[in-house]
Short mmCIF file of C-alpha atoms in Angstrom, two decimals:
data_model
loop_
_atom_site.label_atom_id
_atom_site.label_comp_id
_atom_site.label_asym_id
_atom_site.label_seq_id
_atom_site.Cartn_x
_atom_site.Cartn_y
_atom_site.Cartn_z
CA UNK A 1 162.87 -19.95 164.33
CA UNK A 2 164.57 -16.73 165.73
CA UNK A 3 162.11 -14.15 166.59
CA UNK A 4 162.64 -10.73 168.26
CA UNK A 5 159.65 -8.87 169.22
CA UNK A 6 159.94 -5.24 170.30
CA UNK A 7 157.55 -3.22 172.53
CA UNK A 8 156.85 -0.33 174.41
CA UNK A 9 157.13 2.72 172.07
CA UNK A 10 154.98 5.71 172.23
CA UNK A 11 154.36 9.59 172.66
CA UNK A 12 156.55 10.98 175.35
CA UNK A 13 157.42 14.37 176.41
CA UNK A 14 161.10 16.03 176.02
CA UNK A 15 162.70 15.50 179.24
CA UNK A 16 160.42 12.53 180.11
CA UNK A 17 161.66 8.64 180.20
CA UNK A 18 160.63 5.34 178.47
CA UNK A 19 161.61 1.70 178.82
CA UNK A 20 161.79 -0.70 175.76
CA UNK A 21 161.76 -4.35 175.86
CA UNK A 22 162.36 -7.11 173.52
CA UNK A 23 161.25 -10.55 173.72
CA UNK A 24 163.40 -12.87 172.24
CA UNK A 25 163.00 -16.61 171.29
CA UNK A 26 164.07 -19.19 168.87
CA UNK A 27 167.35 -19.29 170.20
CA UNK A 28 169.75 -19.79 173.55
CA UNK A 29 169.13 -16.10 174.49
CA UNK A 30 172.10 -15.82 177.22
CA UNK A 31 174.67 -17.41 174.51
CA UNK A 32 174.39 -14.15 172.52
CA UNK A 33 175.39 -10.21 172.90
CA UNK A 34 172.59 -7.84 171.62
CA UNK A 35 172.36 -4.44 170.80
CA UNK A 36 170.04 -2.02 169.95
CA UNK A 37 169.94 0.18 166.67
CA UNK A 38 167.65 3.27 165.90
CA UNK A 39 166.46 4.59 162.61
CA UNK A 40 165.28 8.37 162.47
CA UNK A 41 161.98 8.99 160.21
CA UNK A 42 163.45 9.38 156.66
CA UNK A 43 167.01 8.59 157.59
CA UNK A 44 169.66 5.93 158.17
CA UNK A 45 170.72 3.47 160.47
CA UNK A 46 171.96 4.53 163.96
CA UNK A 47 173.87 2.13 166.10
CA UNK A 48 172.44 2.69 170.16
CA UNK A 49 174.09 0.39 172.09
CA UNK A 50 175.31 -3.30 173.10
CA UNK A 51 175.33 -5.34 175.85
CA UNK A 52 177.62 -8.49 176.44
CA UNK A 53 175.82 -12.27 176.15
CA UNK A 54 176.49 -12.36 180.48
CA UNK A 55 175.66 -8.86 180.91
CA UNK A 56 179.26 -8.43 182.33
CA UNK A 57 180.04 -5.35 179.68
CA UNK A 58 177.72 -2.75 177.93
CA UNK A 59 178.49 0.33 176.04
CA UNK A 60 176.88 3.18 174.14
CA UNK A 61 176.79 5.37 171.00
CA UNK A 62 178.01 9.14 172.09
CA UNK A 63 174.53 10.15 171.15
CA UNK A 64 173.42 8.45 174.36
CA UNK A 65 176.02 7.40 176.65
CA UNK A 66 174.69 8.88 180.37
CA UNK A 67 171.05 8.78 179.01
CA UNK A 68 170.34 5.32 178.20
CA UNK A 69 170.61 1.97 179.46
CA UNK A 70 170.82 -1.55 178.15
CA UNK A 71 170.33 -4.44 180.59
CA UNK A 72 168.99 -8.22 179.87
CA UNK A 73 166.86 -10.91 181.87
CA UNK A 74 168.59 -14.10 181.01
CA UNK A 75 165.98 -15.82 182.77
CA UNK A 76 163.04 -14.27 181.14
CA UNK A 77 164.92 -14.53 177.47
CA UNK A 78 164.75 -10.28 177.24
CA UNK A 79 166.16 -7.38 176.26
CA UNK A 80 165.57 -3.61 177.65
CA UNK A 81 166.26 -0.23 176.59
CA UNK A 82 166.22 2.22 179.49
CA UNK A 83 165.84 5.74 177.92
CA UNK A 84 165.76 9.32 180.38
CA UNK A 85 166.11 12.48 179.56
CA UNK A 86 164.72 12.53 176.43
CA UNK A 87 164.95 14.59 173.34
CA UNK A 88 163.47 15.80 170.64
CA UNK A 89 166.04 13.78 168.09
CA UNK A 90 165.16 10.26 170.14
CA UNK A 91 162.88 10.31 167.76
CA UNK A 92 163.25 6.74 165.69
CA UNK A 93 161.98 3.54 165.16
CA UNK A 94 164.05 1.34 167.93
CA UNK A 95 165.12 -1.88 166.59
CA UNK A 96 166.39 -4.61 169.06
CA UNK A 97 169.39 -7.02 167.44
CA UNK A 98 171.29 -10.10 167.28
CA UNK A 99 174.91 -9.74 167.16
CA UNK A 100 176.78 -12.35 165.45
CA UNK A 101 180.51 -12.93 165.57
CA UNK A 102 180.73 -9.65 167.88
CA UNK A 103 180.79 -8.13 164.61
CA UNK A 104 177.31 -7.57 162.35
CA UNK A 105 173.76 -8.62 162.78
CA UNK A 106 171.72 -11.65 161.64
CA UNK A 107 168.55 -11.50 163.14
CA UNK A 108 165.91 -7.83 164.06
CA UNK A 109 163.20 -7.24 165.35
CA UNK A 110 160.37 -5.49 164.14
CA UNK A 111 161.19 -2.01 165.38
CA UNK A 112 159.02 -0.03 167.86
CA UNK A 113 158.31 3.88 167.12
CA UNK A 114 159.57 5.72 169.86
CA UNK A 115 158.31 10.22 169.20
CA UNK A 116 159.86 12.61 171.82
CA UNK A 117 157.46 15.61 171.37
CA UNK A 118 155.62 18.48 173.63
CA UNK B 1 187.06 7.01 164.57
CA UNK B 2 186.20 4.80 161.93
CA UNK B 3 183.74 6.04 158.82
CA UNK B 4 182.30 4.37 155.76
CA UNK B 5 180.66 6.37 152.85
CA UNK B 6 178.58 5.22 150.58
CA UNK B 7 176.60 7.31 147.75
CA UNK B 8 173.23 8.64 148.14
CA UNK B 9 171.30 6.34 145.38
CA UNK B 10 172.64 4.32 142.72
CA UNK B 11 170.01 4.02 139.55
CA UNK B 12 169.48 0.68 137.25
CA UNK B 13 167.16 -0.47 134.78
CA UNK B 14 165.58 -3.76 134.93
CA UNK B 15 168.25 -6.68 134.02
CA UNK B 16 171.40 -4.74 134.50
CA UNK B 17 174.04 -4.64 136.88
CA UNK B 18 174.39 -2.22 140.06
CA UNK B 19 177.24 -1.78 142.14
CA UNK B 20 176.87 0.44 145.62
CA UNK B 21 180.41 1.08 147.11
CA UNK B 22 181.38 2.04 150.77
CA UNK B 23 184.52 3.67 151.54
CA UNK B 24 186.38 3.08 154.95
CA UNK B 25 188.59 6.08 156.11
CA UNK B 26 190.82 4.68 157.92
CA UNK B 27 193.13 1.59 158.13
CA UNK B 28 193.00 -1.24 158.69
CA UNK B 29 189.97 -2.20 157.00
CA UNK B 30 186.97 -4.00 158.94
CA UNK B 31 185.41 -6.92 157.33
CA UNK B 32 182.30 -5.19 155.53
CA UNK B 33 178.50 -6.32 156.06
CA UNK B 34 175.95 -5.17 153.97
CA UNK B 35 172.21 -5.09 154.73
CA UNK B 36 168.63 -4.78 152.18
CA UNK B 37 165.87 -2.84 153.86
CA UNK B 38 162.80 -2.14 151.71
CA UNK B 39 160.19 0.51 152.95
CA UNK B 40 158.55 -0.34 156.00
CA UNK B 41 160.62 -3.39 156.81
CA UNK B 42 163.55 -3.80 158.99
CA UNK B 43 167.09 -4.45 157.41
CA UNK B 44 168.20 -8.10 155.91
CA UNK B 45 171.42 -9.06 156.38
CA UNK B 46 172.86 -9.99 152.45
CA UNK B 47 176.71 -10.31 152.71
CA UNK B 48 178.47 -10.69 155.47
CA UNK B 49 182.95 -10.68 155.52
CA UNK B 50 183.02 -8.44 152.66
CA UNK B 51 181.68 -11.73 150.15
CA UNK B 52 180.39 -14.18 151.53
CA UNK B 53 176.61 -14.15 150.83
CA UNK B 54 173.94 -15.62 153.95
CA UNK B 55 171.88 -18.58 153.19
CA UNK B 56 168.64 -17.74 151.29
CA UNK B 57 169.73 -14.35 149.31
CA UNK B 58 169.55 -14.83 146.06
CA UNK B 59 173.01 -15.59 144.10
CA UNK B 60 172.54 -12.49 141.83
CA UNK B 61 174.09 -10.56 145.05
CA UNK B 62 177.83 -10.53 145.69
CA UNK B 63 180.35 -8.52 146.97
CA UNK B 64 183.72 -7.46 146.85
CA UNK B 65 186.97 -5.75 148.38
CA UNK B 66 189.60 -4.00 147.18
CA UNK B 67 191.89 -1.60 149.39
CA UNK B 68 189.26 0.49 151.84
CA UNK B 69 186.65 -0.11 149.27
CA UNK B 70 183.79 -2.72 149.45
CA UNK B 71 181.45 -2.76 146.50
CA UNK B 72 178.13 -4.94 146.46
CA UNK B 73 177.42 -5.99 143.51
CA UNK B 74 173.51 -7.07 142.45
CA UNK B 75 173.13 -8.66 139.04
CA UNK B 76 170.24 -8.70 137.15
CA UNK B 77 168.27 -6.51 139.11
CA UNK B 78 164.84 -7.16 139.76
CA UNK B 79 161.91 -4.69 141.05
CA UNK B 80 162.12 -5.94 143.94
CA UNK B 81 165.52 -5.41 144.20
CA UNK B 82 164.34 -1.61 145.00
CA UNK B 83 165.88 -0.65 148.60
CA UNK B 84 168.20 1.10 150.70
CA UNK B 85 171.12 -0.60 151.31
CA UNK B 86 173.51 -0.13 154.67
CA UNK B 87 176.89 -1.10 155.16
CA UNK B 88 178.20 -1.95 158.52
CA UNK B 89 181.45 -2.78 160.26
CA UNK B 90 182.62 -2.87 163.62
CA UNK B 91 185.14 0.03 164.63
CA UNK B 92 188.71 -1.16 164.95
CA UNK B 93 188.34 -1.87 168.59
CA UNK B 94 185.64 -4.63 167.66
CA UNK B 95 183.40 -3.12 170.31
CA UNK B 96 181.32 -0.33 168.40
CA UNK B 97 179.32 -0.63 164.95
CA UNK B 98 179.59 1.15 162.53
CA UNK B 99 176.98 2.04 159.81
CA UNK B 100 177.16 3.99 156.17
CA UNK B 101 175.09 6.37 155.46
CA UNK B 102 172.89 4.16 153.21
CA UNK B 103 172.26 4.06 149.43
CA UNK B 104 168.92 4.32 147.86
CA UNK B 105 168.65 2.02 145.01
CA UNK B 106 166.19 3.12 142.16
CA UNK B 107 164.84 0.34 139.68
CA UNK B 108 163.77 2.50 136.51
#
């Protein structure tokens, strides 16, 4: 069965950087684009970013276009979440995500808490 | 850029039928996904093209278009029915996604 598993949330510091990963498997990984979508405590849905099935095209929400980046390991079936400069409204629970049709999403993964605070 | 509104919370009693719309300001209309997320969990994906509903959600969940408006549709609500609900399309370019704001719904 599909199965995303996120990791590498945690604490950091305004200004400071943090790398997120999800391992995917169930599924041919390098057939599929992916994206990542954040969720602010108490609040709704926030589309991050997507990368391309071959990696060949990636792009970003205004919110953090020349502050994050996506990239994949088709080898090693994962996903990563490059995130510098960080601020105070980073603050979410990071979900990594399936996209389907190059329109919605079918399959997420648990989420990974990600607080930017001094 | 392309925006979809939905209402803040939408409240039901046990057994009767709610509807949660999202608005699209701008033509022409996306195809319309809708997703369940109860507290703590991450979101379920329960119609997908505006209607069509994904293997394993329950048939008492439909939905429907009609000009820029897409309207799920849950009937016979259940408790655990009890969840914010998302609707999602891509923008017109096909290469951004686009969420609503999300609709709390309340089972009294």
């Amino acid at each position: 069965q599909v199965q995303l598993v996120d990791s590498g949330g945690g604490v950091v510091q305004p200004g400071r950087s943090l790398r997120l990963s999800c391992a995917a498997s169930g599924f041919t990984f390098r057939n599929y684009g992916m994206h990542w979508v954040r969720q602010a405590p108490g609040k709704g849905l926030e589309w991050v970013a997507v990368i391309w099935y071959d990696g060949s095209n990636k792009y970003y929400a205004d919110s953090v276009k020349d502050r994050f980046t996506i990239s994949r390991d088709n080898s090693k079936n994962t996903l990563h979440l490059q995130m510098n400069s960080l601020r105070a409204e980073d603050t979410a629970v990071y979900y990594c995500v399936r996209d389907r049709s190059n329109a919605y999403f079918d399959y997420w993964g648990q989420g990974t808490l990600v607080t930017v605070s001094s | 850029s392309y925006e979809l509104t939905q209402p803040p919370s939408v409240s039901v009693s046990p057994g009767q039928t709610a509807r949660i719309t999202c608005s699209a300001d701008a033509l022409p209309k996306q195809y319309t996904y809708w997703y369940q997320q109860r507290p703590g969990q991450a979101p379920v994906l329960v119609i997908y093209k505006d209607s069509e509903r994904p293997s394993g959600i329950p048939e008492r969940f439909s939905g429907s278009s009609s000009g820029t408006t897409v309207t799920l549709t849950i009937s016979g609500v259940q408790a655990e029915d009890e969840a914010d609900y998302y609707c999602q399309s891509p923008d017109s370019s096909g290469t951004y996604r686009i969420f609503g704001g999300g609709t709390k719904l309340s089972v009294l």
